[in-house]
């Protein structure tokens, strides 16, 4: 058993809370070093108190004040660090060996990359980091000797189904004998909804995922299936797999979390209840297994598992993600940035659901040459800012507001 000291970036989110839940079950194995949050300082204070975190990281002075106010009445205030620079430094802090990267969006890239560069065990939930900076991130993992463990349930499943010896380091070629990766997708809340109704769906309907309880951004991504598109790109980088050897299959029950197909026709799958504590516990304890709090899978009660091909007319975002992956890293940055802007506008009630795919399409079409900017974090963040500006412009045009 290895004793681990853990930092959780994005502690107040859905993944962050599940990580703290697993850790609390094993006080003899894990200690929490640092927690970060962007909002919800009261929750962060409660989490820091319960986990006895030594450090918290908050975005600005105002948040620091709210954290300190929320701490009132408790003993020993943790060290409070402020700002994006402090967040990246905390990710690389020698006081912890394991970093859960669970910030949502490209905002999580600098800190996740800092953890990778510092050679940590990186538990990667923040898929956007690989979408925006796949090559840079994987190079950092290889150079520093970081141990990269995917937490996204599909990639965690694939990781579990791959042959031993090809794991946890940052592969440069597909594992030997592997023919295809099969990513499962639930199809989200709108899998069977009449297409003409999609323009009028609300943020709450989009966030009501049939199987998983998640943050609002990834819930909308699941509804559009852009989430699966991001995961195809994530799988491409994690497992060095070309796009034509990554397939998506709809599986409404979310019990088979993904599969690996081998040259001999074998298909290995990982199954379990749809609860992120399973992949989180796997990543924390790898290569051992620990209790996660997730109950047993009752297949007899479940009765059946269904599979179908995704309908690209219903889910244009999935097609756009495959196109971006084939076009290259610059297009993937644009895809992710446009999606973050469009999803935020949809969640704010400022754009219809159907504008999300339209905005991504427009931004991808206006894509310019990225050149050497793909080679550095600063360059990638620059491209990300440009794509966001183009997405905001597109939102102002009538098409962005269509069918409102
Ligand atoms: P969430 O919205 O519930 O939580 C996000 C966390 O990030 C919060 O702690 C928030 O304070 C912090 N945060 C938000 N914006 C920030 C910013 N600009 N700077 C710093 N911190 C910021 O999100 P989630 O559902 O927990 O997802 C987190 C990540 O994990 C996402 O990348 C998501 O795609 C991925 N993921 C989530 C699930 C899931 O079941 N929730 C499954 C697979 C992958
Ligand atoms: Mg997933």
XYZ file of C-alpha atoms and ligand atoms in Angstrom:
449
model
C 0.000 0.000 0.000
C 1.351 3.422 -0.998
C 0.451 6.361 1.204
C -0.544 9.295 -1.008
C -0.870 13.024 -0.470
C -3.481 14.406 -2.800
C -4.264 17.821 -4.293
C -7.709 18.305 -5.820
C -8.059 21.022 -8.451
C -11.765 21.831 -8.754
C -12.693 20.332 -5.370
C -16.182 21.849 -5.204
C -17.330 20.284 -8.474
C -18.998 16.967 -9.082
C -15.695 15.084 -9.590
C -14.024 16.970 -6.738
C -16.767 16.007 -4.290
C -16.678 12.362 -5.418
C -12.890 12.331 -4.967
C -13.211 13.624 -1.399
C -15.861 10.972 -0.769
C -13.509 8.151 -1.829
C -10.560 9.615 0.082
C -12.621 9.928 3.285
C -13.206 6.147 3.168
C -9.446 5.490 3.410
C -7.833 7.804 5.975
C -4.934 5.373 6.396
C -4.057 5.626 2.680
C -4.675 9.259 1.693
C -4.082 12.712 3.076
C -5.404 15.860 1.398
C -2.783 18.546 0.837
C -4.589 21.223 -1.190
C -8.050 21.989 -2.569
C -8.988 24.588 -5.185
C -12.295 26.172 -6.155
C -13.452 29.048 -8.317
C -16.771 29.806 -6.589
C -18.750 28.419 -3.618
C -16.299 29.431 -0.882
C -18.602 28.150 1.873
C -18.508 24.667 0.388
C -14.740 24.918 -0.046
C -14.397 25.874 3.626
C -16.536 22.901 4.694
C -14.475 20.578 2.470
C -11.167 21.965 3.744
C -12.294 21.583 7.350
C -13.539 18.011 6.866
C -10.445 16.872 4.937
C -7.975 18.915 7.031
C -6.439 20.373 3.887
C -3.283 22.381 4.549
C -3.793 24.704 1.567
C -6.697 26.125 -0.424
C -6.460 28.020 -3.704
C -9.054 30.633 -4.666
C -9.274 32.899 -7.745
C -9.041 36.425 -6.268
C -8.971 38.611 -3.154
C -12.744 38.766 -2.928
C -12.964 34.970 -2.907
C -10.199 34.866 -0.298
C -12.251 37.155 1.942
C -15.358 35.016 1.453
C -13.350 31.906 2.295
C -11.963 33.483 5.476
C -15.469 34.675 6.474
C -16.846 31.169 5.885
C -14.090 29.706 8.040
C -15.242 31.643 11.141
C -15.578 29.503 14.225
C -13.277 26.738 12.970
C -9.768 26.041 14.182
C -6.520 26.540 12.217
C -7.172 28.448 8.986
C -5.473 26.701 6.050
C -2.951 28.625 3.969
C -4.995 30.517 1.374
C -3.301 31.011 -1.998
C -4.757 33.392 -4.574
C -4.823 33.480 -8.362
C -4.099 31.430 -11.465
C -0.336 31.438 -10.941
C -0.760 30.068 -7.413
C -3.079 27.399 -8.801
C -0.422 26.142 -11.246
C 2.254 26.312 -8.535
C 0.084 24.325 -6.152
C -0.433 21.672 -8.839
C 3.362 21.285 -8.929
C 3.834 21.644 -5.147
C 6.313 19.010 -3.895
C 4.136 18.525 -0.802
C 1.725 16.313 -2.804
C 2.416 13.352 -5.079
C -1.035 12.959 -6.620
C -3.107 15.612 -8.389
C -6.751 15.253 -9.356
C -7.296 17.612 -12.321
C -11.049 18.249 -12.077
C -11.475 21.859 -13.150
C -13.986 22.223 -15.969
C -12.921 23.566 -19.371
C -9.701 24.906 -20.861
C -9.318 26.901 -17.617
C -7.992 23.642 -16.150
C -5.181 23.270 -18.693
C -2.370 25.329 -17.094
C -2.681 23.614 -13.700
C -3.097 20.111 -15.168
C -0.042 20.705 -17.353
C 1.922 21.999 -14.351
C 1.123 18.755 -12.503
C 2.242 16.709 -15.518
C 5.476 18.699 -15.863
C 6.167 18.183 -12.169
C 5.997 14.404 -12.636
C 2.965 13.789 -10.440
C 0.498 10.956 -10.558
C -2.077 12.925 -12.560
C -5.680 11.785 -12.288
C -7.096 13.442 -15.380
C -10.801 14.283 -15.345
C -10.297 17.569 -17.221
C -10.597 16.183 -20.772
C -10.454 19.687 -22.258
C -6.733 19.826 -21.341
C -5.995 17.027 -23.823
C -8.335 18.435 -26.456
C -6.588 21.819 -26.358
C -3.008 20.670 -25.787
C -2.801 16.955 -26.610
C 0.748 16.801 -27.915
C 2.201 19.295 -25.443
C 0.531 17.508 -22.543
C 1.604 13.997 -23.571
C 5.166 15.211 -24.236
C 5.229 16.691 -20.730
C 4.051 13.379 -19.271
C 6.753 11.431 -21.103
C 9.514 13.900 -20.295
C 8.769 14.223 -16.589
C 7.861 10.571 -16.031
C 4.439 11.591 -14.706
C 1.934 8.798 -14.215
C -1.167 9.715 -16.202
C -4.344 7.904 -15.175
C -7.545 8.721 -17.058
C -10.584 9.359 -14.861
C -13.142 9.976 -17.605
C -15.157 6.764 -17.279
C -14.702 5.673 -20.911
C -10.940 6.154 -20.875
C -10.638 4.597 -17.473
C -12.535 1.585 -18.836
C -10.257 1.366 -21.889
C -7.216 1.714 -19.663
C -8.452 -1.200 -17.579
C -9.008 -3.301 -20.729
C -5.599 -2.639 -22.308
C -2.758 -5.117 -21.890
C -0.480 -4.587 -18.891
C 2.784 -2.864 -19.664
C 1.274 -0.343 -22.074
C -0.207 1.815 -19.385
C 0.144 4.850 -17.184
C 3.048 6.442 -18.993
C 1.855 8.137 -22.153
C 1.865 5.711 -25.069
C 3.502 6.703 -28.356
C 1.900 3.943 -30.438
C -1.302 1.928 -30.141
C -0.938 -1.043 -27.795
C 0.110 -4.185 -29.726
C -2.756 -6.403 -30.838
C -5.379 -3.700 -30.381
C -7.585 -3.126 -33.405
C -10.118 -0.529 -32.233
C -11.323 1.419 -29.239
C -15.093 1.442 -28.758
C -16.352 4.405 -26.751
C -19.844 4.005 -25.375
C -22.199 6.988 -25.086
C -25.569 7.178 -23.361
C -27.032 9.453 -26.043
C -28.059 11.904 -23.305
C -31.527 13.250 -22.544
C -32.448 14.028 -26.187
C -31.643 10.693 -27.816
C -35.241 10.090 -28.852
C -36.699 13.595 -28.728
C -38.227 14.743 -32.087
C -35.577 16.793 -33.937
C -37.915 19.764 -34.471
C -38.264 20.166 -30.688
C -34.524 20.572 -30.058
C -34.490 24.327 -30.789
C -36.807 24.875 -27.813
C -35.219 22.696 -25.107
C -34.207 24.425 -21.850
C -30.920 24.287 -19.902
C -32.597 22.279 -17.126
C -33.856 19.708 -19.638
C -30.367 19.488 -21.175
C -28.784 19.007 -17.732
C -31.195 16.238 -16.685
C -28.912 13.388 -17.703
C -30.642 9.995 -17.614
C -27.778 8.128 -15.850
C -24.981 10.398 -14.602
C -25.030 13.289 -12.144
C -22.437 15.818 -13.384
C -21.581 19.532 -13.618
C -23.766 21.614 -15.949
C -21.219 22.152 -18.724
C -20.451 18.460 -19.234
C -24.172 17.664 -18.924
C -24.931 19.930 -21.900
C -21.950 18.410 -23.739
C -23.487 14.989 -23.137
C -26.815 16.155 -24.576
C -25.149 17.450 -27.776
C -22.678 14.530 -27.764
C -19.858 17.026 -28.156
C -18.725 15.350 -24.931
C -18.208 12.128 -26.860
C -16.387 14.097 -29.540
C -14.045 15.548 -26.912
C -13.579 12.010 -25.606
C -12.633 10.700 -29.058
C -9.916 13.365 -29.158
C -8.926 12.501 -25.584
C -8.661 8.802 -26.497
C -6.570 9.666 -29.555
C -3.938 11.320 -27.339
C -4.079 9.013 -24.324
C -3.797 5.802 -26.307
C -1.976 7.068 -29.450
C -4.876 5.805 -31.532
C -5.652 7.184 -35.025
C -9.193 8.609 -35.450
C -10.292 5.848 -37.844
C -9.669 3.256 -35.128
C -11.909 4.976 -32.561
C -15.627 4.207 -32.792
C -18.606 5.486 -30.850
C -21.578 3.302 -29.995
C -24.713 4.459 -28.199
C -25.495 2.429 -25.111
C -28.396 4.028 -23.222
C -27.902 2.147 -19.920
C -24.330 3.454 -19.300
C -23.233 0.141 -17.774
C -20.567 -0.859 -20.310
C -18.197 2.082 -19.849
C -16.157 1.355 -23.011
C -14.377 -1.475 -24.844
C -11.137 -2.529 -26.505
C -11.255 -4.739 -29.595
C -8.232 -6.935 -30.309
C -6.874 -8.375 -33.581
C -8.116 -11.860 -32.670
C -11.720 -10.626 -32.429
C -11.819 -10.441 -28.630
C -13.609 -7.446 -27.190
C -12.847 -6.561 -23.569
C -15.265 -4.312 -21.713
C -15.374 -2.752 -18.275
C -18.802 -2.651 -16.654
C -20.164 -1.037 -13.530
C -22.763 1.301 -12.175
C -22.609 4.814 -13.619
C -20.825 6.375 -10.635
C -17.563 8.285 -11.041
C -16.267 7.030 -7.698
C -15.257 3.780 -9.455
C -12.768 5.351 -11.911
C -11.637 7.803 -9.210
C -10.869 4.962 -6.763
C -9.113 3.070 -9.553
C -6.888 6.066 -10.287
C -6.136 6.768 -6.642
C -5.158 3.198 -5.767
C -3.713 1.923 -9.087
C -2.504 -0.808 -9.405
C -4.387 -1.881 -6.289
C -8.163 -1.873 -5.824
C -9.999 -0.148 -2.992
C -13.626 0.279 -1.946
C -15.248 3.288 -3.622
C -18.701 3.261 -2.054
C -20.240 2.092 -5.344
C -22.693 -0.788 -5.010
C -22.684 -4.057 -6.921
C -23.933 -4.332 -10.479
C -27.097 -6.441 -10.627
C -27.173 -7.695 -14.217
C -30.195 -9.931 -13.731
C -32.194 -6.978 -12.475
C -30.932 -4.828 -15.344
C -32.088 -7.531 -17.762
C -30.690 -6.071 -20.977
C -27.967 -3.907 -22.464
C -28.766 -2.061 -25.705
C -26.468 -0.678 -28.382
C -27.069 1.418 -31.504
C -25.096 3.569 -33.949
C -25.097 7.340 -33.282
C -27.263 9.445 -35.610
C -25.031 12.246 -36.902
C -28.027 14.322 -38.046
C -29.243 14.415 -34.451
C -25.721 14.901 -33.081
C -23.838 17.201 -35.514
C -21.360 18.062 -32.728
C -19.976 14.519 -32.835
C -19.289 14.858 -36.555
C -17.668 18.277 -36.003
C -15.334 16.809 -33.361
C -14.153 14.034 -35.702
C -13.567 16.686 -38.372
C -11.564 18.819 -35.947
C -9.441 15.842 -34.895
C -8.621 15.069 -38.527
C -7.881 18.759 -39.231
C -5.373 19.014 -36.361
C -4.634 20.603 -33.011
C -5.573 24.178 -34.022
C -9.049 23.000 -35.031
C -9.418 21.106 -31.741
C -8.606 24.292 -29.797
C -11.261 26.138 -31.841
C -13.814 23.345 -31.374
C -13.407 23.401 -27.609
C -13.356 27.204 -27.267
C -16.429 27.681 -29.467
C -18.253 25.010 -27.497
C -17.419 26.569 -24.126
C -18.712 29.965 -25.293
C -21.839 28.513 -26.906
C -22.691 26.251 -23.950
C -22.267 29.148 -21.525
C -24.606 31.277 -23.672
C -27.144 28.445 -23.770
C -26.953 27.953 -19.982
C -27.470 31.722 -19.513
C -30.546 31.659 -21.730
C -28.802 33.808 -24.351
C -28.756 31.240 -27.174
C -30.912 28.278 -28.183
C -29.631 24.709 -27.837
C -29.325 24.356 -31.620
C -26.965 27.362 -31.762
C -24.250 25.270 -30.077
C -23.495 23.157 -33.157
C -24.008 26.175 -35.462
C -21.483 28.304 -33.548
C -18.895 25.517 -33.476
C -19.339 24.970 -37.206
C -18.912 28.700 -37.952
C -15.815 29.024 -35.760
C -14.221 25.905 -37.296
C -14.810 27.273 -40.776
C -13.139 30.575 -39.891
C -10.090 28.735 -38.560
C -6.756 30.348 -39.527
C -3.246 28.888 -39.588
C -2.015 28.129 -36.083
C 1.655 27.592 -36.983
C 4.173 27.519 -34.158
C 1.605 28.631 -31.599
C 0.683 24.969 -31.209
C 4.044 24.304 -29.579
C 3.625 26.268 -26.352
C 1.028 26.737 -23.654
C 1.027 30.500 -24.269
C 0.468 29.974 -28.007
C -2.396 27.555 -27.421
C -4.070 29.890 -24.910
C -3.697 32.670 -27.483
C -5.481 30.543 -30.118
C -8.120 29.679 -27.528
C -8.774 33.411 -26.871
C -9.059 34.127 -30.605
C -11.528 31.300 -31.135
C -13.610 32.520 -28.171
C -13.737 36.003 -29.711
C -14.912 34.506 -33.026
C -17.547 32.468 -31.192
C -18.861 35.558 -29.376
C -19.041 37.395 -32.699
C -20.935 34.506 -34.247
C -23.372 34.569 -31.319
C -24.222 38.192 -32.115
C -25.206 37.347 -35.691
C -28.811 36.360 -36.435
C -27.885 32.706 -37.078
C -26.462 32.442 -33.550
C -29.788 33.564 -32.159
C -31.912 31.653 -34.653
C -35.016 29.833 -33.492
C -34.846 31.573 -30.121
P -18.213 21.033 -12.112
O -18.741 22.201 -12.868
O -19.110 20.280 -11.210
O -16.930 21.524 -11.242
C -15.929 22.296 -11.801
C -14.883 22.683 -10.750
O -13.936 23.556 -11.398
C -15.430 23.475 -9.566
O -14.691 23.171 -8.415
C -15.192 24.940 -9.969
O -15.060 25.802 -8.848
C -13.877 24.823 -10.717
N -13.732 25.850 -11.738
C -14.678 26.259 -12.644
N -14.182 27.224 -13.438
C -12.907 27.444 -13.034
C -11.880 28.343 -13.466
N -12.071 29.225 -14.461
N -10.679 28.301 -12.832
C -10.465 27.438 -11.815
N -11.416 26.559 -11.362
C -12.614 26.570 -11.974
O -17.546 20.068 -13.199
P -17.422 18.461 -13.151
O -18.665 17.844 -13.662
O -16.884 18.029 -11.833
O -16.311 18.233 -14.271
C -14.949 18.551 -14.062
C -14.121 18.017 -15.215
O -14.213 16.597 -15.215
C -14.625 18.466 -16.589
O -13.528 18.635 -17.445
C -15.469 17.307 -17.064
O -15.524 17.197 -18.470
C -14.718 16.133 -16.461
N -15.546 14.940 -16.226
C -16.600 15.015 -15.367
C -17.400 13.903 -15.164
C -18.554 13.939 -14.192
O -19.184 12.904 -13.962
N -18.878 15.054 -13.585
C -17.130 12.719 -15.849
C -16.039 12.681 -16.723
C -15.256 13.795 -16.901
Mg -16.943 10.364 -20.095
